[in-house]
Short mmCIF file of C-alpha atoms and ligand atoms in Angstrom, two decimals:
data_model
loop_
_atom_site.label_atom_id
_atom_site.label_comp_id
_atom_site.label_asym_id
_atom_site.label_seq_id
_atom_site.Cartn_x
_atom_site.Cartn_y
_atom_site.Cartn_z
CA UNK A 69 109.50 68.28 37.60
CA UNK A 70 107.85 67.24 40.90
CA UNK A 71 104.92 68.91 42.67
CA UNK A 72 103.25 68.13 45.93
CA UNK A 73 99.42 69.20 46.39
CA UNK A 74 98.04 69.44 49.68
CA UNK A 75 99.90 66.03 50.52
CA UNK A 76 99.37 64.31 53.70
CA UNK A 77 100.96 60.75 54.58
CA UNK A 78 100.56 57.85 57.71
CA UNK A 79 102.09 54.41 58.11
CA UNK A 80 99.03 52.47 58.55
CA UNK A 81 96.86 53.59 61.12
CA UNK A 82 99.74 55.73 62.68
CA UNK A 83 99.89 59.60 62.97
CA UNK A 84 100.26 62.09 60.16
CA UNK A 85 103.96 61.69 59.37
CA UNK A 86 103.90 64.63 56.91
CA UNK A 87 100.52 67.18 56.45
CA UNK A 88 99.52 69.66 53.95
CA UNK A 89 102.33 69.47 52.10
CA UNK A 90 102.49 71.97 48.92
CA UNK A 91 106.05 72.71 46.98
CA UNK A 92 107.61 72.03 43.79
CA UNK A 93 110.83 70.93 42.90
CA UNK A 94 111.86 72.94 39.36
CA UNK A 95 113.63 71.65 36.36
CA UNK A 96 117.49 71.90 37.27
CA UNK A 97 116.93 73.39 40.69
CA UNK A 98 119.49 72.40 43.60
CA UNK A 99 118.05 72.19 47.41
CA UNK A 100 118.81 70.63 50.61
CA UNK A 101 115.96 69.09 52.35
CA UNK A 102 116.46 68.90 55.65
CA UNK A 103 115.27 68.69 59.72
CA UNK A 104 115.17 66.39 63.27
CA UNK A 105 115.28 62.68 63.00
CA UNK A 106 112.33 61.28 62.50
CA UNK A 107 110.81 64.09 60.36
CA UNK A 108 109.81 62.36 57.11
CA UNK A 109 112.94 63.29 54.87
CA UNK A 110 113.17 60.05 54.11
CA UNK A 111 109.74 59.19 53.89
CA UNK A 112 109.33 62.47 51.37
CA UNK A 113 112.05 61.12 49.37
CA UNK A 114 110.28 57.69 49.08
CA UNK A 115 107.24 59.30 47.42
CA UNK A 116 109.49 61.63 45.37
CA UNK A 117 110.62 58.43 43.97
CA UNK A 118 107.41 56.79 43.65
CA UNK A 119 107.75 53.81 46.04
CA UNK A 120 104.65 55.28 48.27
CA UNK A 121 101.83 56.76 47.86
CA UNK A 122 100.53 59.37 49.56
CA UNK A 123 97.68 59.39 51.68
CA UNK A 124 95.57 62.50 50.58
CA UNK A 125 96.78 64.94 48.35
CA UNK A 126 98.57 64.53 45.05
CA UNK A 127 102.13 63.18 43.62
CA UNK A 128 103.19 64.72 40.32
CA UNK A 129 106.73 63.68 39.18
CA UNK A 130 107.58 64.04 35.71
CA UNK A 131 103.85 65.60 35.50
CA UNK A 132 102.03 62.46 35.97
CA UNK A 133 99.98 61.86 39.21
CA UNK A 134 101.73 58.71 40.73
CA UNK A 135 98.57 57.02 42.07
CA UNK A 136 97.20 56.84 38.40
CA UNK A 137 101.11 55.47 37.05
CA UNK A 138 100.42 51.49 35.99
CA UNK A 139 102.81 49.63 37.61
CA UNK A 140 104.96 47.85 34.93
CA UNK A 141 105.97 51.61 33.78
CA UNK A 142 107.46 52.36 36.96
CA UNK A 143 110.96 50.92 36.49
CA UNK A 144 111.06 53.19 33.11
CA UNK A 145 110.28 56.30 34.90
CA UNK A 146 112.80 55.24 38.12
CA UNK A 147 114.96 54.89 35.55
CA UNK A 148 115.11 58.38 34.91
CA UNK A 149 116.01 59.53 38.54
CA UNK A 150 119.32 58.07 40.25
CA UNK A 151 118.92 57.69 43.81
CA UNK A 152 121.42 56.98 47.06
CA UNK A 153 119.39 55.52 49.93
CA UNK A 154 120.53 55.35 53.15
CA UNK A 155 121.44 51.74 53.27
CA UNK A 156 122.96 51.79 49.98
CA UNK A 157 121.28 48.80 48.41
CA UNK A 158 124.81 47.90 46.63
CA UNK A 159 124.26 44.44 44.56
CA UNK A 160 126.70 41.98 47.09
CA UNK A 161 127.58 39.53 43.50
CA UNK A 162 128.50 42.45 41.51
CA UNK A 163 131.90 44.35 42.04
CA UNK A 164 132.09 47.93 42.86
CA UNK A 165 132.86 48.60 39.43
CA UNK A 166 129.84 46.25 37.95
CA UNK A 167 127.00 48.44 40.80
CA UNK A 168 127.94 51.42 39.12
CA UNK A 169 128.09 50.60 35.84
CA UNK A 170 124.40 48.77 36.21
CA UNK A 171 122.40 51.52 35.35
CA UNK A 172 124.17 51.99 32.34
CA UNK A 173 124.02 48.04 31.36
CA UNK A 174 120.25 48.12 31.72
CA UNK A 175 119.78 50.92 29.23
CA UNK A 176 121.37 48.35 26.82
CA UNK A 177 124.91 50.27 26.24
CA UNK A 178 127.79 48.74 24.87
CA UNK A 179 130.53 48.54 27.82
CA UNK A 180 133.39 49.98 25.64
CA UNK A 181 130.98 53.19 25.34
CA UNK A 182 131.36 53.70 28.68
CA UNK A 183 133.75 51.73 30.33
CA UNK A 184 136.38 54.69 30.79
CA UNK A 185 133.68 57.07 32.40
CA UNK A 186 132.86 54.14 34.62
CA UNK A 187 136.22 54.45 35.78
CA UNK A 188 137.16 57.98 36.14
CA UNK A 189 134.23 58.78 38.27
CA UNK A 190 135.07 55.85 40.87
CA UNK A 191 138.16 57.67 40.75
CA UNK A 192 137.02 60.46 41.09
CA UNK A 193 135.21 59.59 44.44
CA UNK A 194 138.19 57.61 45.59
CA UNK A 195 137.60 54.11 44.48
CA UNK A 196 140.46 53.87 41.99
CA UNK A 197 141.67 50.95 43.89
CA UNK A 198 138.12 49.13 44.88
CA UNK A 199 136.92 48.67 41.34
CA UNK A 200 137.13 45.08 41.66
CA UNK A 201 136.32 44.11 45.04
CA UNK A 202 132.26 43.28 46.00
CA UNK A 203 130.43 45.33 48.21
CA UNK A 204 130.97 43.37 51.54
CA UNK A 205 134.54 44.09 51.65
CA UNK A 206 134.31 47.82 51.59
CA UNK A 207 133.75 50.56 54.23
CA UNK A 208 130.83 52.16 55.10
CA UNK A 209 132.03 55.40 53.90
CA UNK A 210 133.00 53.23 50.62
CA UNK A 211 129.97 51.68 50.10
CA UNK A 212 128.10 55.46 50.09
CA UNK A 213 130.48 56.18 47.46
CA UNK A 214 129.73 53.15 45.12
CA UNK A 215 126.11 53.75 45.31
CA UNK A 216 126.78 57.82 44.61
CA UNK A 217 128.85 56.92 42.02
CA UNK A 218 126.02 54.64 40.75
CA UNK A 219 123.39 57.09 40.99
CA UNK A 220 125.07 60.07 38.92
CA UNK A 221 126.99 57.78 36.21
CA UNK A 222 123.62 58.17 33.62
CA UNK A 223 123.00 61.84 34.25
CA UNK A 224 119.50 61.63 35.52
CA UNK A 225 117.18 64.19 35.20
CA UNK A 226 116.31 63.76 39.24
CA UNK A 227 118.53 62.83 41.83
CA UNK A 228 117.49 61.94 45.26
CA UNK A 229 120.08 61.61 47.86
CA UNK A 230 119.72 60.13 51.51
CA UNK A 231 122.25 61.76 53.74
CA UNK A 232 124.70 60.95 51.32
CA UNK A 233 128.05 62.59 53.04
CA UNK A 234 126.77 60.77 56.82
CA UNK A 235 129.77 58.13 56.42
CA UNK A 236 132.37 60.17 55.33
CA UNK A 237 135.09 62.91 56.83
CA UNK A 238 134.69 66.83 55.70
CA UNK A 239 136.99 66.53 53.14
CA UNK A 240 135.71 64.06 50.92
CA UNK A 241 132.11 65.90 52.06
CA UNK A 242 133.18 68.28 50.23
CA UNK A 243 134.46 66.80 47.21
CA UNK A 244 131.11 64.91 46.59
CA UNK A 245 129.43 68.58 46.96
CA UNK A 246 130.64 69.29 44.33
CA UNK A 247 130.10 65.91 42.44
CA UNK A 248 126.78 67.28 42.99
CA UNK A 249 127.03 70.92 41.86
CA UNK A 250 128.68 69.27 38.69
CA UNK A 251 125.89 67.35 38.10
CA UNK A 252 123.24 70.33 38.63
CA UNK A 253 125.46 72.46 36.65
CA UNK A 254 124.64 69.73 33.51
CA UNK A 255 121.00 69.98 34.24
CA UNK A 256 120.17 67.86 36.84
CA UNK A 257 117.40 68.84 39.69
CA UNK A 258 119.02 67.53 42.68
CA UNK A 259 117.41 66.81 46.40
CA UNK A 260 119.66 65.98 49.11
CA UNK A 261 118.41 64.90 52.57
CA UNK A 262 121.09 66.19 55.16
CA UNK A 263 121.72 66.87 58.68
CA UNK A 264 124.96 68.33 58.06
CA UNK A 265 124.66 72.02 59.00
CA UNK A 266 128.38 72.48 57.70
CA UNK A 267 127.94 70.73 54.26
CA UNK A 268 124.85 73.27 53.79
CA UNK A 269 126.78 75.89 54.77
CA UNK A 270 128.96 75.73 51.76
CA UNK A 271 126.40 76.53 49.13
CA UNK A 272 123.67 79.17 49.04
CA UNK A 273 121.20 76.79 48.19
CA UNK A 274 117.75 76.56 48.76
CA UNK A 275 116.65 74.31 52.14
CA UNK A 276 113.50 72.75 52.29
CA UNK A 277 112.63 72.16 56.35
CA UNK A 278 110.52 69.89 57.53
CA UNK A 279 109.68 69.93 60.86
CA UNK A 280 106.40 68.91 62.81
CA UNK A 281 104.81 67.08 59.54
CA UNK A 282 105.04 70.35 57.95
CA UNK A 283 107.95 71.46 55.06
CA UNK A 284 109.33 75.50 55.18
CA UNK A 285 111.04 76.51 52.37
CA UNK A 286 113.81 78.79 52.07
CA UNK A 287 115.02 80.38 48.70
N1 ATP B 189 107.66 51.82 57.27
C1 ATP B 189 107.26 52.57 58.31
N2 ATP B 189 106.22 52.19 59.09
C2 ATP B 189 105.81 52.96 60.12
N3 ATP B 189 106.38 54.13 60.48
C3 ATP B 189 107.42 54.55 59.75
C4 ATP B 189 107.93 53.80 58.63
N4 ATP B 189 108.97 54.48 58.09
C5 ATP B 189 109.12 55.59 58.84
N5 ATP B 189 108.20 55.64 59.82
C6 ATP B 189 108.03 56.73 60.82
O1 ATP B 189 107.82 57.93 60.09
C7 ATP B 189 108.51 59.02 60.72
C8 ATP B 189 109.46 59.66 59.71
O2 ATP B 189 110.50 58.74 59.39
P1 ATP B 189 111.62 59.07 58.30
O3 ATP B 189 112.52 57.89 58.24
O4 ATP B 189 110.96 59.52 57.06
O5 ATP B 189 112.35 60.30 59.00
P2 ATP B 189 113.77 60.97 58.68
O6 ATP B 189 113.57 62.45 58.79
O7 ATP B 189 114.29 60.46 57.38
O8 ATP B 189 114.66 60.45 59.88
P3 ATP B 189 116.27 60.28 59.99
O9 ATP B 189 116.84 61.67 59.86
O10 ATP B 189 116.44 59.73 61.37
O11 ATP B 189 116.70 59.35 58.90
C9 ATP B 189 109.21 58.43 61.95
O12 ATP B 189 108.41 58.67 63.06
C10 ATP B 189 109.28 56.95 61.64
O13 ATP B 189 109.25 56.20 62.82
#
């Protein structure tokens, strides 16, 4: 599903950031991916989702080597792989209920066929009562939420997550664990970036470590 080759990366003319990277992420597989600050989960995530490239090495994702991918089919394979960044990247004009329900709208659905799923699953993560509000006006912890909710409403065959449980209490943690398990369960491969020693503590998963530039994995 993805497959790094001997994959190195630097910001411009900085340091190696990551080196000699070699792993693959299998169909349906759930890991954590995690390690200090500053130690390139987010920066692996970035090329897992095709927004850089690396610097030696190759990308594979979907089997196709990402340097040789022509840009205007980029969107279609993004498309295929929901994603929760750190910042959320919730669109401000569109309510919480209109973010989620985007990825759905650009695939060209009809709203009644999915209107009610829409709905359960913001209630689902607690935003029964936001639906209709934009993005400025809610929490942090809400916001992460929204743009969960958003990246698991079409079932992608990827998802990438970016410390997705860092604005909200153990509890509700929890609950979107097992969002997650839910969605892995239906055939999903899912990556989630972390820090949380107690969230990965809940699930004998395996936990991709990077540390140094370099990635340990455990099974
Ligand atoms: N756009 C950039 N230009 C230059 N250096 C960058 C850029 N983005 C990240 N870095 C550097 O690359 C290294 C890895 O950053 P990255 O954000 O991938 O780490 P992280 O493990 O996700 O950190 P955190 O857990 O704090 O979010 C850091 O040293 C960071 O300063």
């Amino acid at each position: 599903m993805i497959d790094f080759d001997n994959v190195g990366l630097r910001y411009g003319m900085g340091p190696e950031v990551l080196r000699d990277l070699t792993f693959e992420v299998p169909r349906r597989s759930f890991q954590f991916l995690t390690g200090p600050s500053g130690a390139g989960k987010t920066t692996l995530l970035r090329l897992m989702f095709m927004s850089l490239q690396p610097t030696r090495g190759f990308v594979r994702v979907f089997g196709q080597d990402i340097t040789t991918i022509p840009q205007q089919e980029l969107p279609k394979l993004r498309r295929r792989i929901g994603i929760v960044f750190q910042d959320f990247r919730l669109l401000d004009h569109l309510t919480t209920y209109e973010n989620v329900a985007l990825p759905l709208r650009v695939r060209g659905k009809e709203e009644t066929s999915y209107r009610t799923d829409v709905m359960e699953l913001l209630k689902w993560v607690g935003l029964g009562d936001r639906m209709n509000v934009l993005p400025p006006i809610l929490s942090g912890g809400e916001k992460q939420r929204a743009a969960i909710a958003r990246a698991l409403i079409d079932q992608p065959e990827i998802l990438l997550a970016d410390e997705p449980t860092g604005n909200v209490d153990a509890p509700l943690a929890r609950r979107l664990l097992r969002l997650f398990l839910e969605l892995n369960k239906l055939g999903t491969a899912v990556i989630i970036a972390t820090h949380d020693l107690s969230l990965m503590d809940q699930i004998d998963a395996r936990r991709m470590i990077l540390s140094g530039g370099r990635l340990e994995i455990y099974e």
